[in-house]
Coordinates of C-alpha atoms and ligand atoms in Angstrom, one line a residue:
M728 CA 108.9 113.4 71.3
S729 CA 111.5 115.8 72.1
N730 CA 114.2 114.7 74.9
E731 CA 114.3 118.3 76.6
F732 CA 112.1 116.6 79.4
Q733 CA 113.3 113.6 79.2
P734 CA 115.4 111.8 82.0
L735 CA 119.1 111.0 81.0
Q736 CA 119.3 108.0 79.1
G737 CA 119.0 104.5 80.8
M738 CA 117.3 106.2 83.9
N739 CA 113.2 106.6 84.3
D740 CA 110.7 108.4 86.0
L741 CA 108.3 106.4 88.0
S742 CA 104.9 107.6 88.4
G743 CA 101.2 106.3 88.7
T744 CA 100.3 102.8 89.0
E745 CA 103.8 101.8 88.4
V746 CA 105.1 103.4 91.6
L747 CA 102.4 102.0 93.5
R748 CA 103.8 98.6 92.7
W749 CA 107.1 99.6 93.7
Q750 CA 105.9 100.6 97.0
A751 CA 103.9 97.4 97.4
L752 CA 107.2 95.5 96.7
E753 CA 109.2 97.3 99.1
T754 CA 106.8 96.9 101.7
I755 CA 106.7 93.0 101.3
A756 CA 110.7 93.3 101.2
H757 CA 110.9 95.4 104.5
K758 CA 108.5 92.9 106.4
Q759 CA 109.9 89.7 105.3
L760 CA 113.5 90.8 105.7
A761 CA 112.7 91.9 109.5
F762 CA 111.4 88.1 109.8
F763 CA 115.1 87.0 109.1
G764 CA 116.7 89.4 111.7
F765 CA 117.8 92.2 109.1
T766 CA 117.5 95.8 109.6
E767 CA 118.0 98.3 107.0
L768 CA 120.9 100.6 106.5
R769 CA 121.0 103.6 104.3
T770 CA 124.0 104.5 103.0
P771 CA 125.1 107.6 100.9
I772 CA 124.7 107.2 97.0
L773 CA 127.9 109.0 96.7
E774 CA 131.1 107.5 98.0
R775 CA 135.0 107.9 97.8
S776 CA 135.8 106.1 94.5
E777 CA 138.5 104.0 96.6
V778 CA 135.5 102.4 98.8
F779 CA 134.9 100.7 95.3
L780 CA 138.0 100.2 94.2
R781 CA 139.5 98.5 97.2
S782 CA 136.5 96.1 97.5
L783 CA 135.2 95.3 94.0
G784 CA 138.6 95.1 92.5
D785 CA 140.3 97.4 90.0
A786 CA 140.5 95.1 87.1
T787 CA 136.8 94.2 87.3
D788 CA 134.5 95.7 84.4
V789 CA 132.4 97.4 86.8
V790 CA 135.2 99.7 87.9
Q791 CA 137.2 99.7 84.6
K792 CA 134.1 100.4 82.1
E793 CA 130.8 101.2 84.3
M794 CA 131.3 103.2 87.3
Y795 CA 130.4 107.1 87.3
A796 CA 133.6 108.2 88.3
F797 CA 134.3 111.9 88.9
E798 CA 136.1 114.6 90.8
D799 CA 133.9 116.9 93.1
R800 CA 134.6 120.6 93.4
G801 CA 137.1 119.9 96.1
G802 CA 139.1 117.7 93.7
R803 CA 138.0 114.4 95.3
A804 CA 137.8 111.3 93.5
I805 CA 134.1 110.3 94.0
S806 CA 131.7 107.9 92.4
L807 CA 128.1 106.9 92.4
R808 CA 127.7 103.6 93.9
P809 CA 127.7 100.8 91.3
E810 CA 126.4 98.1 94.0
G811 CA 125.4 98.1 97.4
T812 CA 127.9 95.8 99.1
A813 CA 130.9 97.9 99.2
G814 CA 129.1 100.5 101.0
V815 CA 127.4 98.4 103.6
V816 CA 131.0 96.9 104.3
R817 CA 132.5 100.3 104.6
H818 CA 129.8 100.9 107.3
V819 CA 130.5 98.0 109.3
A820 CA 134.3 98.8 109.2
S821 CA 133.1 102.1 110.9
L822 CA 131.5 100.0 113.7
G823 CA 133.3 98.2 116.6
E824 CA 133.5 94.5 117.1
E825 CA 129.6 93.9 117.3
G826 CA 129.6 95.1 113.6
L827 CA 131.2 92.1 112.5
Q828 CA 128.0 89.9 113.5
S829 CA 125.4 92.3 112.0
K830 CA 122.9 91.9 109.3
F831 CA 121.7 94.7 107.6
Y832 CA 119.6 95.0 104.2
Y833 CA 119.5 97.9 101.9
M834 CA 117.3 99.0 98.8
G835 CA 118.0 101.9 96.5
P836 CA 119.2 103.4 93.1
M837 CA 122.5 101.9 91.6
F838 CA 124.4 103.4 88.8
R839 CA 126.7 101.5 85.8
C840 CA 127.3 103.6 82.7
E841 CA 126.4 100.2 80.4
R842 CA 125.1 100.4 77.2
P843 CA 121.4 100.7 77.6
Q844 CA 119.4 97.9 76.3
A845 CA 116.2 95.8 77.4
G846 CA 116.7 94.9 81.0
R847 CA 119.8 96.9 81.5
K848 CA 119.5 100.3 82.7
R849 CA 122.1 103.1 83.7
Q850 CA 120.2 103.8 86.9
F851 CA 118.5 100.4 88.2
H852 CA 117.4 99.4 91.8
Q853 CA 118.5 96.8 94.0
I854 CA 117.4 95.1 97.0
G855 CA 120.1 93.6 99.1
V856 CA 121.1 91.7 102.4
E857 CA 124.6 91.4 103.9
A858 CA 125.2 88.9 106.7
F859 CA 128.5 89.3 108.6
G860 CA 130.7 86.5 110.3
E861 CA 132.9 84.3 109.7
P862 CA 132.5 81.8 106.5
N863 CA 130.0 79.4 107.4
P864 CA 128.2 76.9 105.0
L865 CA 125.0 77.3 107.0
A866 CA 125.1 81.4 106.9
D867 CA 125.4 81.1 102.8
A868 CA 122.7 78.6 102.7
E869 CA 120.4 80.4 104.9
C870 CA 121.2 83.6 102.7
I871 CA 120.2 81.6 99.5
A872 CA 117.0 80.4 101.2
L873 CA 115.9 83.8 102.4
Q874 CA 116.4 85.2 98.7
V875 CA 114.2 82.4 97.4
H876 CA 111.8 83.4 100.0
L877 CA 111.6 87.0 99.4
L878 CA 110.9 86.3 95.5
E879 CA 108.1 83.9 96.7
A880 CA 106.6 86.5 98.8
W881 CA 106.6 88.7 95.9
G882 CA 104.7 86.0 93.9
L883 CA 107.6 84.7 92.0
E884 CA 107.8 81.2 91.1
G885 CA 110.0 78.8 88.9
V886 CA 113.3 80.6 89.6
S887 CA 116.3 78.4 88.7
I888 CA 119.7 78.8 91.2
R889 CA 123.1 78.4 90.0
I890 CA 126.0 77.7 92.5
N891 CA 129.7 77.6 92.3
T892 CA 132.5 78.2 94.8
R893 CA 135.6 80.5 94.2
G894 CA 137.4 78.6 97.2
A895 CA 138.9 80.4 100.1
K896 CA 141.0 83.8 99.4
D897 CA 144.5 82.2 99.8
E898 CA 143.7 79.7 97.2
H899 CA 142.7 82.2 94.4
E900 CA 146.1 82.8 92.9
H901 CA 146.6 78.9 92.7
V902 CA 143.4 78.4 90.8
S903 CA 144.1 81.4 88.5
E904 CA 147.7 79.8 87.7
G905 CA 146.0 76.8 87.0
L906 CA 143.2 78.0 84.8
R907 CA 145.9 80.1 82.8
S908 CA 148.2 77.6 82.3
A909 CA 145.2 75.0 81.0
L910 CA 144.1 78.0 78.6
E911 CA 147.3 78.6 77.4
P912 CA 147.3 76.1 74.5
H913 CA 143.8 77.5 73.4
K914 CA 144.8 81.0 73.7
N915 CA 144.3 81.5 70.0
K916 CA 140.9 80.5 69.8
L917 CA 139.5 82.8 72.4
C918 CA 137.9 85.9 71.6
E919 CA 139.9 88.9 72.0
D920 CA 138.5 90.2 75.1
C921 CA 139.4 86.8 76.6
Q922 CA 143.1 87.2 75.4
R923 CA 143.4 90.1 77.3
R924 CA 141.4 88.8 80.3
M925 CA 143.7 85.7 80.6
N926 CA 146.3 88.0 82.3
E927 CA 144.3 90.6 84.1
N928 CA 141.1 88.5 85.5
V929 CA 141.3 85.0 84.0
L930 CA 137.7 84.0 85.7
R931 CA 136.1 86.1 83.4
V932 CA 137.3 83.9 80.8
I933 CA 135.3 81.0 82.4
D934 CA 131.9 83.0 82.2
C935 CA 132.5 84.5 78.8
K936 CA 129.2 84.1 76.6
N937 CA 131.2 83.7 73.3
E938 CA 130.4 80.1 71.9
R939 CA 134.2 79.8 71.0
C940 CA 135.3 80.6 74.7
K941 CA 132.6 78.4 76.2
T942 CA 133.8 75.4 74.2
V943 CA 137.4 75.9 75.5
S944 CA 136.3 76.5 79.0
Q945 CA 134.4 73.3 78.9
S946 CA 137.4 71.3 77.6
I947 CA 139.6 72.5 80.5
P948 CA 139.4 71.1 84.3
A949 CA 136.8 73.1 86.6
M950 CA 137.8 76.0 88.8
L951 CA 136.9 73.5 91.8
D952 CA 139.4 71.0 90.7
F953 CA 142.1 73.3 91.5
L954 CA 140.9 74.0 95.1
S955 CA 141.6 72.3 98.5
E956 CA 139.4 69.7 99.8
T957 CA 138.1 72.1 102.5
S958 CA 136.9 74.3 100.0
Q959 CA 135.3 71.6 98.1
A960 CA 133.7 70.2 101.3
Y961 CA 132.6 73.7 101.9
L962 CA 130.4 73.7 98.9
K963 CA 129.1 70.4 99.5
D964 CA 127.9 71.5 103.3
V965 CA 126.2 74.4 101.6
L966 CA 124.4 72.1 98.8
E967 CA 123.4 70.0 101.8
A968 CA 121.9 72.6 103.9
L969 CA 120.1 73.9 100.8
R970 CA 118.6 70.3 100.4
Q971 CA 117.4 70.5 103.9
L972 CA 115.9 73.8 103.5
G973 CA 114.1 72.3 100.5
V974 CA 116.1 74.5 98.1
N975 CA 116.8 73.6 94.5
A976 CA 120.4 74.8 93.2
E977 CA 122.3 73.3 90.5
Y978 CA 126.1 73.2 90.2
D979 CA 127.6 75.4 87.5
A980 CA 131.2 75.1 86.8
T981 CA 131.1 78.3 84.6
L982 CA 129.7 80.8 87.4
V983 CA 132.1 83.1 88.5
R984 CA 130.4 86.4 89.5
G985 CA 132.7 89.5 88.1
L986 CA 133.9 90.9 91.5
D987 CA 137.2 90.4 93.3
Y988 CA 135.7 90.4 97.0
Y989 CA 134.0 86.8 96.5
E990 CA 135.3 83.9 98.2
H991 CA 133.7 80.4 98.4
T992 CA 130.1 80.1 97.6
V993 CA 128.5 82.3 94.9
W994 CA 125.1 82.0 93.1
E995 CA 122.9 83.3 90.5
L996 CA 119.3 83.3 90.2
T997 CA 117.5 83.4 86.9
H998 CA 114.0 83.3 85.3
S999 CA 112.8 82.0 81.8
A1000 CA 110.1 84.7 81.5
L1001 CA 113.2 87.3 81.4
G1002 CA 114.8 87.6 77.9
A1003 CA 118.7 88.0 77.4
Q1004 CA 119.2 89.6 80.6
N1005 CA 117.6 86.8 82.7
A1006 CA 119.7 87.6 85.8
L1007 CA 117.3 88.3 88.6
A1008 CA 119.6 88.2 91.4
G1009 CA 123.1 87.3 92.3
G1010 CA 124.9 86.9 95.5
G1011 CA 127.9 85.3 97.3
R1012 CA 130.4 85.3 100.2
Y1013 CA 133.1 87.8 100.7
A1014 CA 136.1 88.8 102.4
V1015 CA 137.1 92.7 102.3
Q1016 CA 140.3 94.3 103.8
M1017 CA 139.4 97.5 105.2
G1018 CA 142.7 98.7 107.0
K1019 CA 143.6 96.2 109.2
K1020 CA 140.2 94.5 109.7
T1021 CA 139.1 91.8 107.1
I1022 CA 135.4 91.8 106.9
N1023 CA 133.6 88.6 106.4
G1024 CA 129.9 88.4 105.1
V1025 CA 127.8 87.0 102.7
G1026 CA 124.8 88.6 100.8
F1027 CA 122.8 89.0 97.6
A1028 CA 121.3 91.6 95.6
V1029 CA 117.8 91.2 93.5
G1030 CA 117.3 93.9 90.6
V1031 CA 113.8 95.4 91.4
E1032 CA 113.2 96.3 87.6
R1033 CA 113.9 92.8 86.7
V1034 CA 111.6 91.2 89.3
L1035 CA 108.8 93.5 88.3
A1036 CA 109.3 92.7 84.8
T1037 CA 109.3 88.9 85.6
L1038 CA 105.8 89.5 87.5
E1039 CA 104.4 91.7 84.6
A1040 CA 105.5 88.9 82.1
S1041 CA 103.9 86.2 84.3
N1042 CA 100.6 88.3 84.5
K1043 CA 100.9 88.8 88.4
G1044 CA 100.4 91.9 90.6
F1045 CA 100.3 92.4 94.4
S1046 CA 97.6 91.5 96.3
D1047 CA 97.9 94.8 98.2
E1048 CA 98.4 96.9 95.3
M1049 CA 96.3 100.2 96.1
E1050 CA 94.2 102.6 93.8
H1051 CA 95.9 105.9 93.9
Q1052 CA 92.5 107.1 95.5
R1053 CA 90.0 105.0 96.9
Y1054 CA 87.4 107.8 96.6
W1055 CA 86.7 110.6 94.4
L1056 CA 84.2 113.5 95.8
V1057 CA 82.3 115.2 92.5
S1058 CA 81.0 118.6 93.4
L1059 CA 77.8 119.8 91.4
G1060 CA 78.2 123.6 92.0
E1061 CA 80.1 125.7 94.0
D1062 CA 78.5 125.4 97.4
A1063 CA 78.9 121.6 96.9
L1064 CA 82.6 122.2 96.1
K1065 CA 83.0 123.9 99.5
A1066 CA 81.4 121.3 101.3
N1067 CA 83.2 118.6 99.7
M1068 CA 86.7 120.4 100.7
V1069 CA 85.6 119.9 104.2
L1070 CA 84.1 116.6 103.6
A1071 CA 87.5 115.5 102.0
M1072 CA 89.6 116.7 105.1
Q1073 CA 87.1 114.8 107.3
L1074 CA 87.4 111.4 105.3
R1075 CA 91.4 111.8 105.1
K1076 CA 91.5 112.3 109.0
K1077 CA 89.4 109.0 109.1
G1078 CA 92.1 107.3 107.0
L1079 CA 90.3 107.2 103.9
R1080 CA 91.9 108.2 100.5
C1081 CA 90.2 110.5 98.6
G1082 CA 90.7 113.2 96.3
L1083 CA 88.5 116.0 94.6
E1084 CA 88.9 118.7 91.6
L1085 CA 89.2 122.0 93.4
N1086 CA 87.7 124.0 90.3
V1087 CA 84.0 123.8 89.5
K1088 CA 83.9 121.6 86.6
S1089 CA 81.3 119.5 84.6
M1090 CA 80.1 116.1 86.1
K1091 CA 81.8 114.7 82.9
A1092 CA 85.3 116.2 83.5
Q1093 CA 85.2 115.0 87.1
M1094 CA 84.5 111.5 86.6
R1095 CA 87.1 111.5 83.9
K1096 CA 89.4 112.6 86.6
A1097 CA 88.1 110.0 89.2
A1098 CA 89.0 107.1 86.1
R1099 CA 92.3 108.8 86.0
F1100 CA 93.4 108.5 89.7
G1101 CA 92.0 104.9 89.8
A1102 CA 89.1 105.7 92.1
A1103 CA 87.0 102.7 93.0
Y1104 CA 84.0 105.1 94.1
A1105 CA 82.9 108.6 93.3
L1106 CA 80.9 110.3 95.9
I1107 CA 78.6 112.8 94.3
R1108 CA 77.1 116.1 96.1
G1109 CA 74.9 118.9 94.2
D1110 CA 72.7 121.3 96.1
N1111 CA 69.8 118.6 96.7
E1112 CA 72.0 116.2 98.5
L1113 CA 73.6 119.1 100.5
K1114 CA 70.1 120.2 101.7
A1115 CA 69.0 116.5 102.5
G1116 CA 72.3 115.4 104.0
Q1117 CA 72.5 112.8 101.4
I1118 CA 75.5 111.7 99.3
I1119 CA 75.3 109.6 96.0
V1120 CA 77.8 106.7 96.2
K1121 CA 78.8 105.5 93.0
N1122 CA 81.0 102.2 92.6
L1123 CA 82.8 103.1 89.5
K1124 CA 83.9 99.3 88.6
E1125 CA 80.5 98.0 88.7
S1126 CA 78.5 101.2 87.3
L1127 CA 76.1 100.9 90.4
Q1128 CA 75.0 103.9 92.5
E1129 CA 73.0 104.5 95.7
E1130 CA 71.9 107.4 97.5
C1131 CA 72.9 107.3 101.2
D1132 CA 72.4 109.5 104.5
L1133 CA 76.2 111.2 104.8
Q1134 CA 76.4 110.7 108.3
S1135 CA 75.3 107.1 108.4
W1136 CA 77.7 106.4 105.8
L1137 CA 80.5 108.3 107.5
R1138 CA 79.9 105.9 110.6
T1139 CA 80.1 102.7 108.7
H1140 CA 83.1 103.6 106.9
E1141 CA 84.9 104.3 110.2
G1142 CA 88.6 103.2 110.0
E1143 CA 88.0 101.2 106.8
E1144 CA 91.6 101.3 105.4
Ligands
LIG1291 P1 124.9 92.4 90.3 O1 125.7 93.4 90.9 O2 125.7 92.7 88.6 O3 125.1 90.9 90.5 O4 123.5 92.5 90.0 C1 122.5 91.9 90.7 C2 120.9 92.1 90.2 O5 121.3 93.4 89.7 C3 121.0 91.2 88.5 O6 120.9 89.9 88.8 C4 120.1 92.2 88.1 O7 118.7 91.8 88.5 C5 120.2 93.6 88.6 N1 120.9 94.3 87.9 C6 122.7 94.6 87.4 N2 122.7 95.5 86.6 C7 121.7 96.0 86.0 C8 121.2 96.9 85.1 N3 122.3 97.5 84.4 N4 119.8 97.1 84.8 C9 118.9 96.8 85.5 N5 119.4 95.5 86.3 C10 120.6 95.2 86.7

């Protein structure tokens, strides 16, 4: 098919039943996140590039290779957001002291100019939360538990949680130095990227997926070994709180998460139903410098496409997934069409979802359309039914039909949905 009418590579149009699944997923998220005291924050999709450079770190892959960064007509450096946290943190910095205790969630599109492949889009969608406040192991554990709860509310089971610690901010340099000297004797065995990363962003060597790099990483001391007792105890407290909350999480020394803003707890959720790109969600605690303020918080982001793909792979849908139109009005002749147009307005005002064909068409053509819109019932009227004040109600799933008095049908379907 010609590309002329296709969206850009790595981006999708969403329509039909697919968009209904998205709406069902979003509705559940709004409800569940409110239970935990989060309110929605909608930040702009475009931000000054500096917002991301400052918080994610300028040596990170997202910033160096993946950001859609450009100059606007006024020569300002701006970027499409590659993730949600930086914008939320910028907003919190604009608030007074009370902002430093706030709890926000967001949902919407993120943009990364990566090589498109299965499970990796250039425009993808995340639902994320940010809970602001000083480092506190209980807050981290609650955030992870919320994430698991949300996935369960969507019907997802069997997620694996891997967790690690990056330690406090003031220990990062010491950890990087320690890892660098431990890696130095093995430098020649590392992949080309990692040889470069050793100087720029040594943590990325630890989570490199190359087998040779993995063997080297396993042979050197873990990040945890370079951390203070306080930071090690912080991780222990998180794990203990998770145990009390009944959440299973496995310590993984190789988990680092790519961005500079993280400190202490980092984690990732995966699901075996996904292929190579098996990460469903990731999160962590962070500290971002905004002018004179340090903004501390903990948060996560769930990949919506990946959640839906996992549900599909597990043959699961949402119980409140809707048909497009519950009723489809079928008109046999011009008089019936005009009367049905009035009836359709009446039904909609009662809160019933219905549609109808506005041209005079054959019964067969109208039934085809009813099926296309996923209608559960056809309401059929021709001249005879009009005269008699009747309507034929056809259950399209079970192919049953009955003739009813229109007024009594309307009374019994008051406020049905
Ligand atoms: P990250 O911000 O990279 O930790 O991503 C959080 C979650 O967003 C991941 O676990 C994925 O579920 C999802 N995600 C990240 N990048 C992409 C992408 N390019 N395409 C689809 N989903 C993505």
